[in-house]
Amino acid sequence: MVAAFGLGEAAATVVLPRFPSEADYLACPGGQAWRDGTRARIDRADLLRRSLSPPRDPALREAVLRLSAQALQRPYLDGSNPGVEAAAAAADAAAAAADAAAAAADAAADSMADGKGAQPRRAPPSPPAEVQAAVRRLGDILRRQPMPGIAEIGEDGVQALWGAIERDRGDAARQERLAEAFLDTQRRSPGIDPFTLRNAMERVDVLRLADGRRQRYGTQFDYPERKVVQRPIESERAMDAYRAEFGMMPAALETCLRQRLENPYGFLPGFP
């Protein structure tokens, strides 16, 4: 842990992102107005979250949390929900048993090798049946039209759904569809934290750029000749409308601040 965080002498080499200063905001278009509105945005978000508690469909929320814990093999709640913790523990135990069985089979195959070359490695074991079932049922929920939002399943339920989407790296087209459906749901049922929204927008943009298309939300930047520039945009007018709809910093302001901070890629405190 100490090495990971570079404590001691090594800490001097760690460069942390800095907050945009008042001078940075003043130097950028719309910067002062955005900075002055920070408290009001936070207060509106807090009021909205309080108005949405408790969720309208607690049974669906519990199902989402339980299935997420099983499918992703990690709990999304603390010890206050023994059912979710037990499901996660059971999935972890099943996965550990399968790994141990596979390791034993590999060791047996190696010991029987006849000197004609290494035996081919066995394919990784399939996930336990209960994990596969949880994945299918969670997929059914994710494909609902519209996808459940914060009003139905609460903030932790929506976070669990996003966690499932974010980890679904097996099919880029499917992940993009689900990320866009997730964002559509946040338009209909707002209240999720802005960082999760930003993550969803970034995932869509990354997938589009990787497929040779232009980005939609303007979250991706390049740094040619030490100058921060946005990567190609599908529609600047639509991008600005999307960002405003989600309460996200205007693209021109973000680009300007990133240029001043010389930070084209990483997290910037105070964003989005």
Protein backbone atom coordinates (compact mmCIF):
# COMPACT_ATOMS: atom_id res chain seq x y z
CA MET A 1 0.00 0.00 0.00
CA VAL A 2 2.82 2.39 0.87
CA ALA A 3 4.57 1.67 -2.43
CA ALA A 4 1.36 2.04 -4.39
CA PHE A 5 0.78 5.55 -3.15
CA GLY A 6 4.42 6.57 -3.34
CA LEU A 7 4.76 7.77 0.24
CA GLY A 8 8.05 8.98 1.60
CA GLU A 9 10.66 10.39 -0.78
CA ALA A 10 8.87 9.02 -3.85
CA ALA A 11 5.88 11.23 -3.08
CA ALA A 12 7.82 14.18 -4.47
CA THR A 13 7.52 12.65 -7.96
CA VAL A 14 3.72 12.26 -7.85
CA VAL A 15 1.93 14.98 -9.79
CA LEU A 16 -1.69 15.40 -8.77
CA PRO A 17 -4.26 17.21 -10.91
CA ARG A 18 -4.79 20.75 -9.74
CA PHE A 19 -8.06 22.57 -9.37
CA PRO A 20 -8.84 25.30 -11.88
CA SER A 21 -8.15 28.60 -10.18
CA GLU A 22 -10.32 31.71 -10.22
CA ALA A 23 -7.94 33.14 -12.79
CA ASP A 24 -8.45 30.06 -14.99
CA TYR A 25 -12.23 30.45 -14.87
CA LEU A 26 -12.04 34.20 -15.54
CA ALA A 27 -9.84 33.57 -18.59
CA CYS A 28 -12.29 31.11 -20.18
CA PRO A 29 -15.62 31.78 -21.92
CA GLY A 30 -18.48 31.40 -19.44
CA GLY A 31 -16.05 30.39 -16.71
CA GLN A 32 -17.08 32.85 -14.03
CA ALA A 33 -20.80 32.14 -14.50
CA TRP A 34 -20.18 28.39 -14.25
CA ARG A 35 -18.08 28.79 -11.13
CA ASP A 36 -20.63 31.09 -9.50
CA GLY A 37 -23.37 28.52 -10.15
CA THR A 38 -21.62 25.61 -8.43
CA ARG A 39 -23.47 25.90 -5.12
CA ALA A 40 -26.85 26.19 -6.83
CA ARG A 41 -26.17 23.07 -8.93
CA ILE A 42 -25.20 21.07 -5.86
CA ASP A 43 -28.26 22.22 -3.94
CA ARG A 44 -30.61 21.32 -6.82
CA ALA A 45 -29.07 17.86 -7.12
CA ASP A 46 -29.39 17.23 -3.37
CA LEU A 47 -33.02 18.36 -3.38
CA LEU A 48 -33.82 16.09 -6.32
CA ARG A 49 -32.22 13.08 -4.63
CA ARG A 50 -34.19 13.66 -1.45
CA SER A 51 -37.42 13.92 -3.42
CA LEU A 52 -36.74 10.52 -5.03
CA SER A 53 -36.22 8.63 -1.78
CA PRO A 54 -37.41 5.98 -1.14
CA PRO A 55 -37.42 4.35 -4.60
CA ARG A 56 -40.77 3.57 -6.17
CA ASP A 57 -40.00 -0.13 -6.80
CA PRO A 58 -38.04 -1.48 -3.79
CA ALA A 59 -38.46 -5.09 -4.91
CA LEU A 60 -36.82 -4.35 -8.27
CA ARG A 61 -34.06 -2.42 -6.51
CA GLU A 62 -33.32 -5.41 -4.28
CA ALA A 63 -33.31 -7.72 -7.29
CA VAL A 64 -30.88 -5.46 -9.18
CA LEU A 65 -28.51 -5.29 -6.21
CA ARG A 66 -28.67 -9.04 -5.60
CA LEU A 67 -28.15 -9.95 -9.26
CA SER A 68 -25.33 -7.45 -9.60
CA ALA A 69 -23.58 -8.93 -6.61
CA GLN A 70 -23.87 -12.40 -8.11
CA ALA A 71 -23.07 -11.48 -11.71
CA LEU A 72 -20.15 -9.20 -10.91
CA GLN A 73 -19.09 -11.17 -7.84
CA ARG A 74 -18.89 -8.10 -5.67
CA PRO A 75 -21.42 -6.50 -3.27
CA TYR A 76 -22.84 -3.09 -4.01
CA LEU A 77 -24.03 -2.55 -0.44
CA ASP A 78 -22.37 -2.62 2.95
CA GLY A 79 -23.14 -5.09 5.71
CA SER A 80 -26.57 -3.55 6.24
CA ASN A 81 -28.02 -5.92 3.63
CA PRO A 82 -27.11 -9.52 4.54
CA GLY A 83 -28.96 -10.94 1.54
CA VAL A 84 -26.76 -9.14 -0.96
CA GLU A 85 -23.63 -9.93 1.03
CA ALA A 86 -24.58 -13.61 1.19
CA ALA A 87 -25.20 -13.73 -2.55
CA ALA A 88 -21.84 -12.16 -3.23
CA ALA A 89 -20.08 -14.55 -0.84
CA ALA A 90 -21.75 -17.56 -2.46
CA ALA A 91 -20.72 -16.40 -5.93
CA ASP A 92 -17.15 -15.78 -4.76
CA ALA A 93 -16.97 -19.23 -3.15
CA ALA A 94 -18.27 -20.92 -6.29
CA ALA A 95 -15.79 -19.08 -8.47
CA ALA A 96 -12.91 -19.96 -6.12
CA ALA A 97 -13.90 -23.62 -6.19
CA ALA A 98 -14.01 -23.61 -9.98
CA ASP A 99 -10.59 -21.96 -10.15
CA ALA A 100 -9.14 -24.51 -7.75
CA ALA A 101 -10.57 -27.38 -9.79
CA ALA A 102 -9.13 -25.94 -13.00
CA ALA A 103 -5.71 -25.48 -11.38
CA ALA A 104 -5.73 -29.09 -10.18
CA ALA A 105 -6.67 -30.32 -13.65
CA ASP A 106 -3.85 -28.29 -15.21
CA ALA A 107 -1.36 -29.67 -12.71
CA ALA A 108 -2.48 -33.23 -13.46
CA ALA A 109 -2.18 -32.64 -17.20
CA ASP A 110 1.33 -31.23 -16.80
CA SER A 111 2.44 -34.22 -14.73
CA MET A 112 1.29 -36.60 -17.47
CA ALA A 113 3.14 -34.83 -20.27
CA ASP A 114 5.23 -37.35 -22.27
CA GLY A 115 8.08 -35.06 -23.23
CA LYS A 116 6.75 -34.23 -26.70
CA GLY A 117 6.05 -30.66 -25.72
CA ALA A 118 3.87 -28.81 -23.32
CA GLN A 119 0.28 -29.87 -23.16
CA PRO A 120 -2.20 -27.24 -24.30
CA ARG A 121 -3.76 -25.24 -21.51
CA ARG A 122 -7.32 -26.07 -20.62
CA ALA A 123 -9.97 -23.50 -21.42
CA PRO A 124 -11.00 -21.44 -18.38
CA PRO A 125 -13.96 -22.94 -16.56
CA SER A 126 -17.42 -21.61 -17.24
CA PRO A 127 -18.88 -19.43 -14.52
CA PRO A 128 -21.05 -21.27 -12.01
CA ALA A 129 -24.65 -21.82 -13.05
CA GLU A 130 -25.98 -19.30 -10.53
CA VAL A 131 -23.62 -16.63 -11.91
CA GLN A 132 -24.74 -17.34 -15.48
CA ALA A 133 -28.38 -17.13 -14.40
CA ALA A 134 -27.75 -13.82 -12.63
CA VAL A 135 -26.07 -12.43 -15.76
CA ARG A 136 -29.07 -13.41 -17.89
CA ARG A 137 -31.60 -11.92 -15.49
CA LEU A 138 -29.57 -8.73 -15.09
CA GLY A 139 -29.36 -8.50 -18.88
CA ASP A 140 -33.15 -8.73 -19.08
CA ILE A 141 -33.44 -5.76 -16.72
CA LEU A 142 -30.87 -3.76 -18.66
CA ARG A 143 -32.79 -4.33 -21.88
CA ARG A 144 -36.04 -2.98 -20.47
CA GLN A 145 -37.42 -0.02 -22.36
CA PRO A 146 -36.97 2.31 -20.65
CA MET A 147 -34.19 1.05 -18.40
CA PRO A 148 -35.06 1.47 -14.70
CA GLY A 149 -33.98 4.83 -13.34
CA ILE A 150 -33.29 6.41 -9.99
CA ALA A 151 -36.99 7.06 -9.31
CA GLU A 152 -37.69 3.32 -9.60
CA ILE A 153 -34.63 1.69 -8.05
CA GLY A 154 -32.73 4.41 -6.22
CA GLU A 155 -29.23 5.72 -6.69
CA ASP A 156 -27.52 2.51 -5.55
CA GLY A 157 -29.66 0.47 -7.96
CA VAL A 158 -28.76 2.73 -10.88
CA GLN A 159 -25.08 2.61 -9.89
CA ALA A 160 -25.31 -1.19 -9.91
CA LEU A 161 -26.76 -1.16 -13.43
CA TRP A 162 -24.02 1.17 -14.63
CA GLY A 163 -21.42 -1.10 -13.04
CA ALA A 164 -22.76 -4.01 -15.08
CA ILE A 165 -22.70 -1.96 -18.30
CA GLU A 166 -19.22 -0.60 -17.65
CA ARG A 167 -17.78 -4.09 -17.14
CA ASP A 168 -19.46 -5.54 -20.23
CA ARG A 169 -16.42 -5.42 -22.53
CA GLY A 170 -17.24 -8.51 -24.60
CA ASP A 171 -19.31 -6.75 -27.28
CA ALA A 172 -18.57 -3.10 -28.05
CA ALA A 173 -21.80 -2.51 -29.98
CA ARG A 174 -23.89 -3.94 -27.15
CA GLN A 175 -22.05 -1.88 -24.56
CA GLU A 176 -22.61 1.29 -26.57
CA ARG A 177 -26.33 0.55 -26.92
CA LEU A 178 -26.66 -0.06 -23.20
CA ALA A 179 -24.66 3.06 -22.30
CA GLU A 180 -26.89 5.17 -24.55
CA ALA A 181 -30.01 3.55 -23.07
CA PHE A 182 -28.61 4.33 -19.61
CA LEU A 183 -28.19 7.99 -20.58
CA ASP A 184 -31.69 8.11 -22.07
CA THR A 185 -33.04 6.87 -18.74
CA GLN A 186 -31.18 9.61 -16.88
CA ARG A 187 -32.93 12.17 -19.10
CA ARG A 188 -36.29 10.69 -18.12
CA SER A 189 -35.42 10.09 -14.47
CA PRO A 190 -32.60 12.47 -13.46
CA GLY A 191 -30.81 12.47 -10.13
CA ILE A 192 -27.74 10.26 -10.55
CA ASP A 193 -24.43 11.87 -9.65
CA PRO A 194 -22.63 13.82 -12.42
CA PHE A 195 -19.53 11.63 -12.32
CA THR A 196 -21.51 8.54 -13.31
CA LEU A 197 -23.11 10.55 -16.12
CA ARG A 198 -19.67 11.65 -17.25
CA ASN A 199 -18.42 8.06 -17.19
CA ALA A 200 -21.33 6.94 -19.37
CA MET A 201 -20.74 9.75 -21.86
CA GLU A 202 -17.03 8.99 -21.99
CA ARG A 203 -17.71 5.29 -22.64
CA VAL A 204 -19.96 6.13 -25.59
CA ASP A 205 -17.40 8.55 -27.02
CA VAL A 206 -14.52 6.11 -26.60
CA LEU A 207 -16.46 3.33 -28.34
CA ARG A 208 -17.50 5.59 -31.20
CA LEU A 209 -13.94 6.83 -31.79
CA ALA A 210 -12.58 3.28 -31.64
CA ASP A 211 -15.08 2.36 -34.36
CA GLY A 212 -13.92 5.21 -36.61
CA ARG A 213 -16.90 7.46 -35.87
CA ARG A 214 -17.01 10.93 -34.35
CA GLN A 215 -17.70 11.39 -30.66
CA ARG A 216 -21.11 12.53 -29.49
CA TYR A 217 -20.58 14.19 -26.10
CA GLY A 218 -17.17 15.82 -26.55
CA THR A 219 -15.40 14.11 -23.65
CA GLN A 220 -12.26 13.00 -25.51
CA PHE A 221 -9.25 15.21 -26.22
CA ASP A 222 -5.88 15.04 -27.97
CA TYR A 223 -2.68 16.94 -27.17
CA PRO A 224 -0.83 17.71 -30.43
CA GLU A 225 2.10 20.09 -30.02
CA ARG A 226 1.15 20.70 -26.38
CA LYS A 227 -2.26 22.10 -27.33
CA VAL A 228 -5.45 20.52 -25.99
CA VAL A 229 -8.01 19.93 -28.75
CA GLN A 230 -11.28 18.02 -28.79
CA ARG A 231 -11.32 14.93 -30.94
CA PRO A 232 -13.77 15.00 -33.90
CA ILE A 233 -17.38 15.80 -32.97
CA GLU A 234 -20.47 14.35 -34.63
CA SER A 235 -22.47 17.59 -34.19
CA GLU A 236 -21.33 20.57 -32.14
CA ARG A 237 -24.89 21.85 -31.73
CA ALA A 238 -26.16 18.47 -30.53
CA MET A 239 -23.12 18.05 -28.26
CA ASP A 240 -23.79 21.38 -26.55
CA ALA A 241 -27.47 20.47 -26.13
CA TYR A 242 -26.62 17.05 -24.63
CA ARG A 243 -24.16 18.57 -22.18
CA ALA A 244 -26.60 21.27 -21.10
CA GLU A 245 -29.35 18.69 -20.69
CA PHE A 246 -27.18 16.71 -18.28
CA GLY A 247 -25.93 19.79 -16.43
CA MET A 248 -22.44 19.23 -17.78
CA MET A 249 -19.82 21.95 -18.24
CA PRO A 250 -20.01 23.59 -21.70
CA ALA A 251 -17.53 22.07 -24.14
CA ALA A 252 -15.79 25.38 -24.89
CA LEU A 253 -15.22 25.98 -21.18
CA GLU A 254 -13.88 22.48 -20.57
CA THR A 255 -11.51 22.76 -23.54
CA CYS A 256 -10.24 26.13 -22.36
CA LEU A 257 -9.65 24.94 -18.79
CA ARG A 258 -7.90 21.81 -20.00
CA GLN A 259 -5.64 23.96 -22.17
CA ARG A 260 -4.76 26.20 -19.26
CA LEU A 261 -4.11 23.23 -16.97
CA GLU A 262 -2.33 21.24 -19.71
CA ASN A 263 -4.49 18.25 -18.85
CA PRO A 264 -6.05 16.68 -21.98
CA TYR A 265 -6.87 13.24 -20.60
CA GLY A 266 -7.14 12.95 -16.85
CA PHE A 267 -9.64 13.80 -14.17
CA LEU A 268 -9.86 17.47 -13.33
CA PRO A 269 -11.14 18.47 -9.87
CA GLY A 270 -14.28 20.54 -10.08
CA PHE A 271 -15.55 18.78 -13.22
CA PRO A 272 -17.99 18.07 -14.73
